[in-house]
Coordinates of C-alpha atoms in Angstrom, one line a residue:
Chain A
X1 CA 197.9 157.3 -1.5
X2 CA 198.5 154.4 1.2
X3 CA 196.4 156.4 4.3
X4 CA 196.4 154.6 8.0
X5 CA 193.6 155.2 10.4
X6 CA 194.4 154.7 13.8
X7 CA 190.8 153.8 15.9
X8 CA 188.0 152.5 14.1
X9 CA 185.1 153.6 15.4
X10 CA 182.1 156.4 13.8
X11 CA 185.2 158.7 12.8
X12 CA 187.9 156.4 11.7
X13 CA 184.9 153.9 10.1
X14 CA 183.4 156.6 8.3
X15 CA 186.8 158.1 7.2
X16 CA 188.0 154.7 5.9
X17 CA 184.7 154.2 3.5
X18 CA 185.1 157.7 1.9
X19 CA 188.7 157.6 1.4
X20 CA 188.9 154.0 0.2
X21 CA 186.0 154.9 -2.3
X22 CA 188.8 157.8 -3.4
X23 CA 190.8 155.0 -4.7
X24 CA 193.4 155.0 -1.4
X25 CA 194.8 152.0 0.3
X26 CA 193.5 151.8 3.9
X27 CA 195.5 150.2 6.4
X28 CA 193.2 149.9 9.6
X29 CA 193.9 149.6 13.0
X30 CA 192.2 148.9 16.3
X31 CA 193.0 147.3 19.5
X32 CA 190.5 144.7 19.1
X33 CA 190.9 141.6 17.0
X34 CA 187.0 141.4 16.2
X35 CA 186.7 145.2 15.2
X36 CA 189.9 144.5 12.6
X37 CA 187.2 141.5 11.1
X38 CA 184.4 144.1 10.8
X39 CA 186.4 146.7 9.4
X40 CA 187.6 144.5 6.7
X41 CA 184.0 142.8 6.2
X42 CA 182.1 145.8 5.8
X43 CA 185.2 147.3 3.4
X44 CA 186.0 149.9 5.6
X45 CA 189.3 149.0 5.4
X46 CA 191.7 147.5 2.6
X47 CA 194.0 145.7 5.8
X48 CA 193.3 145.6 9.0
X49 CA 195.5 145.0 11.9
X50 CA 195.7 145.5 15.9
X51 CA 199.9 146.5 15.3
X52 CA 200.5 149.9 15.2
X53 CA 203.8 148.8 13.0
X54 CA 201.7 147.6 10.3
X55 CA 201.4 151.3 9.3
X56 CA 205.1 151.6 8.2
X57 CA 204.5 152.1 4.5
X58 CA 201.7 154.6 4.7
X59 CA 202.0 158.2 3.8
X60 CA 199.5 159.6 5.8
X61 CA 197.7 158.5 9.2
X62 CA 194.7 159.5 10.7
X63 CA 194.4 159.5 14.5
X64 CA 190.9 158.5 15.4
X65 CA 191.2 157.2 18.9
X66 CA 189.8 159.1 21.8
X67 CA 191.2 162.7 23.0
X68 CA 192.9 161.5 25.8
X69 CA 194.8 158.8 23.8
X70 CA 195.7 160.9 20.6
X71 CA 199.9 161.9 21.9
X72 CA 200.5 159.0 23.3
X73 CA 199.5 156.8 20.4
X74 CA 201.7 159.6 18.0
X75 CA 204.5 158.5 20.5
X76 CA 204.0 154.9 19.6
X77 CA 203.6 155.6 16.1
X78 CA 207.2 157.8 15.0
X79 CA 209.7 155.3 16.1
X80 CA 208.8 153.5 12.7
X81 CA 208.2 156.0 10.2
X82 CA 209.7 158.4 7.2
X83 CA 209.9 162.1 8.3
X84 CA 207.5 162.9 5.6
X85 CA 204.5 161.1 6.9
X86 CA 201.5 163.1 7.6
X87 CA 200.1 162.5 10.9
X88 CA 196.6 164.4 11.6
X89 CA 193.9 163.6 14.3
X90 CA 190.1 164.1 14.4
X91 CA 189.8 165.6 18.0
X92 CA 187.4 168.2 18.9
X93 CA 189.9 170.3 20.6
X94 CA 192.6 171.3 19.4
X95 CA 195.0 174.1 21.1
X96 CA 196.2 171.4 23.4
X97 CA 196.7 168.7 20.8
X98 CA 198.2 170.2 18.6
X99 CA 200.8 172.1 21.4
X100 CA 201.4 168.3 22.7
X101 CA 201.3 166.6 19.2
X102 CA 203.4 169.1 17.3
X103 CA 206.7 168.5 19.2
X104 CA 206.4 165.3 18.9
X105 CA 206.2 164.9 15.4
X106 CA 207.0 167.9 12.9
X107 CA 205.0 166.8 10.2
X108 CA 201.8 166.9 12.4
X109 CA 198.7 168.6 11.2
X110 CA 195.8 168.9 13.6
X111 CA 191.9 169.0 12.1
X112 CA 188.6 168.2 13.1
X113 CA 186.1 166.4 10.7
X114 CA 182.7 167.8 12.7
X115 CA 180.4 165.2 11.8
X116 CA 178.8 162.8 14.1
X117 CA 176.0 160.6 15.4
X118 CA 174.5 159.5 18.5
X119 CA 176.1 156.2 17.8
X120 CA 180.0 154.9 17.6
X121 CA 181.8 152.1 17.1
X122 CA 182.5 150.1 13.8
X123 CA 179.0 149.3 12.8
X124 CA 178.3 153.1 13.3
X125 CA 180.4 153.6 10.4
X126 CA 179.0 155.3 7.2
X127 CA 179.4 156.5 4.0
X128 CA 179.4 159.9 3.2
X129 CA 179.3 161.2 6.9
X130 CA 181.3 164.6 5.9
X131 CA 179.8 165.3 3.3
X132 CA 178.9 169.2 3.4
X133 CA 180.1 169.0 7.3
X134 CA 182.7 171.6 8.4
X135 CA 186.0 170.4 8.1
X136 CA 188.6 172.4 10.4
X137 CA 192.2 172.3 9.6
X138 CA 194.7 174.0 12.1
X139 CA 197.9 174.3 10.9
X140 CA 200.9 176.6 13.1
X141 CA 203.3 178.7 12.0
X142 CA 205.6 175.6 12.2
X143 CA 203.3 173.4 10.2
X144 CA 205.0 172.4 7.0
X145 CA 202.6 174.0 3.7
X146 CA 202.6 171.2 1.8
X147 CA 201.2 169.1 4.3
X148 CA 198.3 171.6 5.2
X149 CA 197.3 171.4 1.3
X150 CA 197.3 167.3 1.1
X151 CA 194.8 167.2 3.9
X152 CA 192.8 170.4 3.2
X153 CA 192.6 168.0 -0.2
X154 CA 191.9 164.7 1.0
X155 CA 189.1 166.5 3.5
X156 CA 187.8 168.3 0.2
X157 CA 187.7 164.8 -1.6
X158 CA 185.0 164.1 1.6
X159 CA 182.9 166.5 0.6
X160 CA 183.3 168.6 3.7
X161 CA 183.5 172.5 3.5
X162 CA 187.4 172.8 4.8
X163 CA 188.5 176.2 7.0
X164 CA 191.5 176.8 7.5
X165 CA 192.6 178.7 11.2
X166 CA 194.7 178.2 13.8
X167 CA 194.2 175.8 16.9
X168 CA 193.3 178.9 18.9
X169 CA 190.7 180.3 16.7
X170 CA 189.1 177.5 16.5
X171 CA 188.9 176.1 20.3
X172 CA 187.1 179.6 20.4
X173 CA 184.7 179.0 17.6
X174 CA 184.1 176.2 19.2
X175 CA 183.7 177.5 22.6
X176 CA 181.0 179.7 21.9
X177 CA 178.7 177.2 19.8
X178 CA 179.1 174.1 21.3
X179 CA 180.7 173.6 24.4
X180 CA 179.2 177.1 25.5
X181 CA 175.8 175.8 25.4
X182 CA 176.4 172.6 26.7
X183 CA 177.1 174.5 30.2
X184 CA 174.4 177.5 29.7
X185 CA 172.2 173.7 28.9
X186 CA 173.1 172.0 31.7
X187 CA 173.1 175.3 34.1
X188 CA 169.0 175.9 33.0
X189 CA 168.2 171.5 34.5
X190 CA 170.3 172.6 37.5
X191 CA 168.8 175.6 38.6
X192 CA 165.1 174.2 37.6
X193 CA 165.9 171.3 39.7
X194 CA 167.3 173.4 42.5
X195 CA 163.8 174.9 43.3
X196 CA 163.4 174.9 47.1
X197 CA 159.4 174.5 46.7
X198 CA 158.5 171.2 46.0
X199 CA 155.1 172.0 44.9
X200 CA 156.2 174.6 42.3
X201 CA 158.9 171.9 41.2
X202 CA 156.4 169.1 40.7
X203 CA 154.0 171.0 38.3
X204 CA 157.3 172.8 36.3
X205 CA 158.0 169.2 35.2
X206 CA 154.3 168.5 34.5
X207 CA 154.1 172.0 32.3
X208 CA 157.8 171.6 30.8
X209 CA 157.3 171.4 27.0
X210 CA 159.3 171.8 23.5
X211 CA 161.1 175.6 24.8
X212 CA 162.1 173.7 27.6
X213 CA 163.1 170.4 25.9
X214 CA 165.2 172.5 23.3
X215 CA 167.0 174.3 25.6
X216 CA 168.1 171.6 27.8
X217 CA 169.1 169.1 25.4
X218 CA 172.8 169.4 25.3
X219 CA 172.8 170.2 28.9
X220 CA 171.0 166.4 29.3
X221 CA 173.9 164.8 27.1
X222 CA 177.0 162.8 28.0
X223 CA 179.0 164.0 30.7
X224 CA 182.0 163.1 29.4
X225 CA 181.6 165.3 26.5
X226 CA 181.1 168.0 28.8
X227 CA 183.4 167.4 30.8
X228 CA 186.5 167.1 28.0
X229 CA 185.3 170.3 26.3
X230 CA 185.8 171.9 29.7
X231 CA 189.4 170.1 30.3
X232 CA 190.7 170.3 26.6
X233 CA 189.3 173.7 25.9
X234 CA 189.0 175.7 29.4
X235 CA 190.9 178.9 27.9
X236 CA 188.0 179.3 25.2
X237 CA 185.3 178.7 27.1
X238 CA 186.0 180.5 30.3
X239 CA 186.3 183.4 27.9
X240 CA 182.7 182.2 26.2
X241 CA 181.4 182.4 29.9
X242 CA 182.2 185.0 30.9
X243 CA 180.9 187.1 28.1
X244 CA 177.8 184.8 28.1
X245 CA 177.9 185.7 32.2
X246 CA 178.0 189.8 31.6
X247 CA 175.2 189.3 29.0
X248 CA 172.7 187.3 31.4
X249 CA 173.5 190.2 34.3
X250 CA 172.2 192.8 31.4
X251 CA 169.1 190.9 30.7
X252 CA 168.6 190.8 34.7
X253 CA 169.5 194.5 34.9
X254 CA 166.8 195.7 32.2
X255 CA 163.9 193.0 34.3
X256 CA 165.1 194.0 37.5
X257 CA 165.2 198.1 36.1
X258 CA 161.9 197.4 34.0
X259 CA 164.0 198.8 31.2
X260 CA 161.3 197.3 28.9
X261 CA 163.0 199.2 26.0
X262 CA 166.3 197.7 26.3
X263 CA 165.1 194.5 26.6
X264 CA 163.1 194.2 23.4
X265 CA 165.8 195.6 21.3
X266 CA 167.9 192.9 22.8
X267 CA 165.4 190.4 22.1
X268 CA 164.7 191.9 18.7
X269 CA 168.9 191.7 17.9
X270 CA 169.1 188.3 18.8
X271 CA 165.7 187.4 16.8
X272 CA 167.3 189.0 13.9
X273 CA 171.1 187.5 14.8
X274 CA 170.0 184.0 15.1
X275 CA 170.0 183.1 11.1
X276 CA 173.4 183.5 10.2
X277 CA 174.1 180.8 12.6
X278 CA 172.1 177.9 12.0
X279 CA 172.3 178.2 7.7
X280 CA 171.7 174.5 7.1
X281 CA 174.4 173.0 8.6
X282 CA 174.8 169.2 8.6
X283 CA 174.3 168.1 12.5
X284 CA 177.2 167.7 14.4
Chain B
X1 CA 126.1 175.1 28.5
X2 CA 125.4 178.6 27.3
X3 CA 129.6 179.6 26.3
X4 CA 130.7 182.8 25.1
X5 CA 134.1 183.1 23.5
X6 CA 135.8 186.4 23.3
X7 CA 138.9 186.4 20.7
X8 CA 138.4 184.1 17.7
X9 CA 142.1 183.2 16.9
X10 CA 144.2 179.7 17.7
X11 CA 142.6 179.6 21.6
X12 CA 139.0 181.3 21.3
X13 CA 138.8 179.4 17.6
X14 CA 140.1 175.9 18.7
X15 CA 138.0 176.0 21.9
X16 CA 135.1 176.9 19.8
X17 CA 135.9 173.7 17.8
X18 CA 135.9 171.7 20.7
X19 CA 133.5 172.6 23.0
X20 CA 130.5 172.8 20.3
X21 CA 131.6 169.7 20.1
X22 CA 130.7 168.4 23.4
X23 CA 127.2 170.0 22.5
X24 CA 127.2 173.6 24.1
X25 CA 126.0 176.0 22.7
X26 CA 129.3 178.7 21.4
X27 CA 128.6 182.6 21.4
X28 CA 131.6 183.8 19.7
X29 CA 132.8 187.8 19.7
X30 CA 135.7 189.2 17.5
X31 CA 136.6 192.9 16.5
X32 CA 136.5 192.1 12.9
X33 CA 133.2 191.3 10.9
X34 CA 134.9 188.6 8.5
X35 CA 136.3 187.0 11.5
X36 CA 132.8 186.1 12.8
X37 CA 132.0 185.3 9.6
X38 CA 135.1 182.8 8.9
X39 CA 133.9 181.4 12.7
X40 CA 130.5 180.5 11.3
X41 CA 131.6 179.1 8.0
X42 CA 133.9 176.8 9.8
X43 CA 131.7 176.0 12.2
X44 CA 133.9 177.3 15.1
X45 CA 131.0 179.1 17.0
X46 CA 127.2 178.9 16.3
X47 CA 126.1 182.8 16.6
X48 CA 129.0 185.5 16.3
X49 CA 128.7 189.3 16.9
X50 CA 131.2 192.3 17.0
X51 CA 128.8 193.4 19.8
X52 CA 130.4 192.2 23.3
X53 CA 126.5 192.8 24.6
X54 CA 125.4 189.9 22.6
X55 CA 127.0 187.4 25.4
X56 CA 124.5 188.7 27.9
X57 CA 122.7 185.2 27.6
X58 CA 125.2 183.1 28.2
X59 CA 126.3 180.9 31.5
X60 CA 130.4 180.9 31.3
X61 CA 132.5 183.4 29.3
X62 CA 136.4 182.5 28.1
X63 CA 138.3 185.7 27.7
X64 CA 140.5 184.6 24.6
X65 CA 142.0 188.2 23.9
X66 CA 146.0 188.8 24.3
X67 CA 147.0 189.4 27.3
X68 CA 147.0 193.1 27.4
X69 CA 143.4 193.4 26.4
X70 CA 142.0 191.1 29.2
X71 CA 141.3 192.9 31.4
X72 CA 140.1 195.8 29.4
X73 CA 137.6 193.5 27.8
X74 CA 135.9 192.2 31.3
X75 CA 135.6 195.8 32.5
X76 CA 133.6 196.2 28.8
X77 CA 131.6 193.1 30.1
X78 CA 130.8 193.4 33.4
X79 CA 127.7 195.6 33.4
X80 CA 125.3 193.6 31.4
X81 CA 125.7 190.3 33.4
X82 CA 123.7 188.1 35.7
X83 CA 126.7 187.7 38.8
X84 CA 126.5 183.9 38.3
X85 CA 128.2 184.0 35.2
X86 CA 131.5 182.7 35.3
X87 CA 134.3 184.6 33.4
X88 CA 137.8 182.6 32.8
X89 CA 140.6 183.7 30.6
X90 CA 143.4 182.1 29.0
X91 CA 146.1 184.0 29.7
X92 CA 150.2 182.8 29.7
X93 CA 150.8 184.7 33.4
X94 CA 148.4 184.7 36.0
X95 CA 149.4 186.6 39.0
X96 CA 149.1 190.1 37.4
X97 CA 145.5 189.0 35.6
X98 CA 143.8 187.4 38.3
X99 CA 144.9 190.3 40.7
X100 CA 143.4 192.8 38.0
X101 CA 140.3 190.7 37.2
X102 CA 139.5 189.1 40.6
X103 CA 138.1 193.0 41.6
X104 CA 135.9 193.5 39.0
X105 CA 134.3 189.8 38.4
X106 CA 133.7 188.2 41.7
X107 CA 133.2 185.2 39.5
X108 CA 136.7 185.1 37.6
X109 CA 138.6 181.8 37.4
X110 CA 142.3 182.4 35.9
X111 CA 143.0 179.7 33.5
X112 CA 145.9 178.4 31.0
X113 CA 145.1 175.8 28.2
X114 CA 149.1 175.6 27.9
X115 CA 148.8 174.5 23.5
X116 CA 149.5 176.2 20.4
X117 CA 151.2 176.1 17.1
X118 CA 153.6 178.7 15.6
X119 CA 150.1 179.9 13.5
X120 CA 147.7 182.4 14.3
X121 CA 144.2 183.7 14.0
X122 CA 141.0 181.9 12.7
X123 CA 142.2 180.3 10.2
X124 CA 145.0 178.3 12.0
X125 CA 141.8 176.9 15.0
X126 CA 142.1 173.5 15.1
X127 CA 140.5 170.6 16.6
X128 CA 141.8 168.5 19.6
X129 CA 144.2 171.2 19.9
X130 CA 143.8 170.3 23.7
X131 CA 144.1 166.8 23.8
X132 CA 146.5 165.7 26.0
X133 CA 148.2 169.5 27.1
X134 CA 148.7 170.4 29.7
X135 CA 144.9 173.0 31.2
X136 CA 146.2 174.9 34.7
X137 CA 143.6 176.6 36.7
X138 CA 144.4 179.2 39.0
X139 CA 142.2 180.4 41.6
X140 CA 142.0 182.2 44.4
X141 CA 141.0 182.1 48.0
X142 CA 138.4 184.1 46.8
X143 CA 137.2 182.4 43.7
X144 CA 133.8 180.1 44.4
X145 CA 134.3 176.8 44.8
X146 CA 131.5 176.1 42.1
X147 CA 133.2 178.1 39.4
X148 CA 136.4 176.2 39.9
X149 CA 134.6 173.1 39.8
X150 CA 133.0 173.9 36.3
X151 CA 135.5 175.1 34.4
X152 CA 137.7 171.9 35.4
X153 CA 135.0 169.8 34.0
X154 CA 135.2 172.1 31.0
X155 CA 139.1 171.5 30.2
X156 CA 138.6 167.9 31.4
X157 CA 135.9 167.4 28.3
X158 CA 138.7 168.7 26.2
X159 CA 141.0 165.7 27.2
X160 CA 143.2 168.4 28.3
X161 CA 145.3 167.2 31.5
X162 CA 143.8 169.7 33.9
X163 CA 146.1 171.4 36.5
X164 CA 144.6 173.7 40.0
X165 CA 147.1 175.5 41.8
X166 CA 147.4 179.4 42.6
X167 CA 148.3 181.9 40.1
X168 CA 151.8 182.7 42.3
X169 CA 152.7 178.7 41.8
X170 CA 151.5 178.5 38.0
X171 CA 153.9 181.9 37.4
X172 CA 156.8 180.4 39.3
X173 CA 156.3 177.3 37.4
X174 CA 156.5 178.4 33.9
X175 CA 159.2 180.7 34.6
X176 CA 161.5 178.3 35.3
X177 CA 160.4 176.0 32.1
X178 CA 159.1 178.3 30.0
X179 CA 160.2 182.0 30.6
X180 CA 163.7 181.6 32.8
X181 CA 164.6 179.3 28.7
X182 CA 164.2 181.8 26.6
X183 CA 166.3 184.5 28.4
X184 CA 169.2 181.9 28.9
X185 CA 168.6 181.4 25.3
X186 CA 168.4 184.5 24.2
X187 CA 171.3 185.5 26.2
X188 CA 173.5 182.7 24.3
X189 CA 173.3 184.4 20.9
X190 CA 173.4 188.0 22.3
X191 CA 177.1 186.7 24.0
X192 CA 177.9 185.0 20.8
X193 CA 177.5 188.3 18.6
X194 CA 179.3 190.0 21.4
X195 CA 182.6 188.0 20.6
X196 CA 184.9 190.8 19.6
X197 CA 187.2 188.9 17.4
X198 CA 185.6 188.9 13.6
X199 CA 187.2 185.4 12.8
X200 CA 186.1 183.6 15.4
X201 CA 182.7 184.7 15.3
X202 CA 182.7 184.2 11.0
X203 CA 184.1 180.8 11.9
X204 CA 181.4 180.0 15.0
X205 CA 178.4 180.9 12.5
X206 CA 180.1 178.4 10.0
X207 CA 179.9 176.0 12.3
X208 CA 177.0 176.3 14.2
X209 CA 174.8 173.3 14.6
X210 CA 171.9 171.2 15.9
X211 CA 173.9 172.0 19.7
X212 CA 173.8 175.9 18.9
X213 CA 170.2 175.4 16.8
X214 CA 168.4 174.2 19.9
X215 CA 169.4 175.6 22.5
X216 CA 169.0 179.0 20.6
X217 CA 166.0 178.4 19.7
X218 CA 163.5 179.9 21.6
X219 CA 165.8 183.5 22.4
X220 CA 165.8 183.6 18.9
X221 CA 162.3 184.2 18.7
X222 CA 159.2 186.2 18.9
X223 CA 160.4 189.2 20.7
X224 CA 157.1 190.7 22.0
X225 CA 156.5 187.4 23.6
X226 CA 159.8 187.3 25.5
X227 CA 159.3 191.1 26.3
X228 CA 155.8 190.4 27.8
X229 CA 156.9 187.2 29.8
X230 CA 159.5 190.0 31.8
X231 CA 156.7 192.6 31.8
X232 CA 153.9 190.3 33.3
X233 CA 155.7 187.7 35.2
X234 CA 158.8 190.0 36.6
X235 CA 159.1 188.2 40.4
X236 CA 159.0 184.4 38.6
X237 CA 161.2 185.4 35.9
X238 CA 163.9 187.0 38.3
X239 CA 163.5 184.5 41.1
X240 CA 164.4 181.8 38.1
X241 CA 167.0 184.1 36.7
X242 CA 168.5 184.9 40.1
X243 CA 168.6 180.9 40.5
X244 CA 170.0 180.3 37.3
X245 CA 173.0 182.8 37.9
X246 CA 174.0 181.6 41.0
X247 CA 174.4 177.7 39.4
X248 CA 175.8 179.4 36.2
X249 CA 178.7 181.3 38.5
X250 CA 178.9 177.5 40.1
X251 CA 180.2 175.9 36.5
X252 CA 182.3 178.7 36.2
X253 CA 184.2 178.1 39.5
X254 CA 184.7 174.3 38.8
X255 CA 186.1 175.7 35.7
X256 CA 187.9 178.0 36.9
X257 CA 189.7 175.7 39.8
X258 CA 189.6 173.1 37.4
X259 CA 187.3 171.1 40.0
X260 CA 186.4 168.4 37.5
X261 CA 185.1 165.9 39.9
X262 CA 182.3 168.6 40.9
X263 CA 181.6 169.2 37.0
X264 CA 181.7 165.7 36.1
X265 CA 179.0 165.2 39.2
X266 CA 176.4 168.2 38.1
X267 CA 176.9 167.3 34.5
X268 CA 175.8 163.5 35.3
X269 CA 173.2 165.2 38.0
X270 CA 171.9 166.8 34.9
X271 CA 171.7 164.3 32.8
X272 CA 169.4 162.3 35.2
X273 CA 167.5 164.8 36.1
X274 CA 166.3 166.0 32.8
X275 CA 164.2 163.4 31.5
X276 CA 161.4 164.4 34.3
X277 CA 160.9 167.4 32.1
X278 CA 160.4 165.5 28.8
X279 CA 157.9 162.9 29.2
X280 CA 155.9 163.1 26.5
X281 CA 154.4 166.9 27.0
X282 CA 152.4 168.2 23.8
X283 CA 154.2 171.1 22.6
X284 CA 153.3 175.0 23.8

């Protein structure tokens, strides 16, 4: 297949490696000269080009580029191409892509590759960075079948473990494990930081140690991350929040109440509940 | 230095360790006969007794028994000792135990070697299991200056990083970065279960990762621990709590009016703010 990938950074880098070492033709592009250069020196990439046009002959395209750039780079994209071309993204949200995407575009099939580093760019790019990562594919009612199956294909060619679900269910999914924690995260440093006694302050930051450190680690990350999930996904994580909110009032309930009882079954559910969650997952 | 040792698991054990070490002389006390016996093998204590009376020699006893027993156990001791005898435990909370102990041991010291490992019992003492932790001391008004001065010399000869404040302070302290985490955490996987809809919690499991992992980690965890933080440090734990809500209910409103400019600002506030927390603390 002749595939395009539109942003090559970590994602589109990575995606380029796998798929070219399918046996696909990869037709690169970036908005930067240099990054076309690397991309073809590291064979990322069988062409590389900084013109959007240069993807007329593909039958598939990838866009890699950031959230906020993914429908307006479809619109420059479907002036120039066969109604059969598969366009798909890589963005972490997806009810709102896909509602501005799909329109645009009928052949359009949203998915999210959830794989990752701390690192992007072109030299961040890797070989076999999906492999035995979740791979979400959210087709509509709209979405043409044939289309679903080519990509649930090419992302099982990855190596990933492909689901299937709409753009709804999965902003939700989502929602609860990891933009939810990114705000419970970020809430714990603000209220620690907001203690009114200085002294009490000082020697919490002395004592903090690995509970601490675990806890507020997403909540210490980029906030621009943050800050998209809550844009790009508010529906899903309001409703996260506010069950997460009723949950936190219980647990101050049985304190406040002394409801000892209640409170170690709680703590014994969620000791117990915890497992199915984290079964060897690749980070993301 | 005459030392008695009451408790011969990770703390009484890995004191033990250390402070024959420094050449005192260790009187160690357990329930179990093979305890004592695995204490003198490894060379954790130099005498060992099941008899609480055989301490009645010694200069400074550490109270290594959990929580719940500590007081229990100085009642036990206080009859057979000279009243210069300085009795400290080691004890999580402080508040609750120095206001029991303080009455019946005019020479009590409160005290917090803040180290571990996920092991317990004799066989898991270590040495230099206090090197570089953080040691809080928590007197009183009350306590004698002397007594204080002592046992800091004590934690300071275990290269421990030895903190004095009162036991109200130490509580408040580590509930916001110790006992306040693993309610918010604990919380997070209780909402998570709570999600109504069966695909999107399936799907959130499948998905899960290091984000989820981490911050779950410690309200996935041992639930007697998390129960006894509530039950001993109640007034810390729901001052933190009470804090936390109130900046929780904060991201939700800049959510909720889509006031991105304020989430964008506690999100990067956040980010700044967390490394304080992190610099280089042993684990507890």
């Amino acid at each position: 297949m002749k595939i395009g990938i539109i942003g090559l950074g970590l994602i589109g880098g990575s995606l380029g490696f796998d798929l070219r070492n399918c046996g696909h033709i990869i037709y690169g592009v970036s908005r930067k000269e240099s990054t076309c250069q690397r991309a073809i020196e590291r064979e990322v990439v069988d062409h590389a080009s900084i013109n959007i046009n240069s993807l007329s002959t593909v039958d598939l395209i990838f866009i890699c580029t950031p959230i906020t750039l993914i429908s307006s780079t479809l619109k420059q994209l479907t002036s120039n191409l066969r109604p059969e071309v598969i366009i798909t993204d890589v963005g972490s949200v997806k009810t709102a892509i896909v509602k501005e995407c799909e329109p645009l575009w009928s052949n359009f099939v949203g998915g999210h590759p959830m794989a990752g580093t701390a690192e992007q760019g072109i030299e961040a790019a890797q070989k076999n960075l999906f492999k035995a990562a979740p791979y979400v594919i959210t087709p509509t009612e709209n979405t043409p079948k044939n289309s679903i199956k080519i990509l649930e294909q090419l992302a099982q060619s990855l190596g990933s473990k492909v689901y299937t679900c709409s753009p709804e269910i999965h902003d939700q999914a989502v929602a609860w494990i990891s933009h939810l924690p990114v705000m419970v995260s970020a809430s714990l440093i603000a209220a620690c930081v907001g203690e009114k006694e200085k002294t009490v302050l000082n020697l919490a930051q002395q004592l903090a140690s690995s509970g601490f450190k675990d806890t507020s680690r997403v909540g210490g990350g980029n906030p621009e991350l943050g800050l998209m999930m809550a844009q790009y996904n508010k529906t899903g994580l309001l409703h996260s929040l506010q069950g997460y909110r009723q949950q936190l009032d219980e647990v101050i309930e049985y304190i406040n109440r002394e409801e000892w009882d209640s409170l170690e079954q709680l703590l014994m559910m969620t000791q117990k509940k915890r497992p199915p969650f984290i079964g060897g997952q690749k980070n993301s």
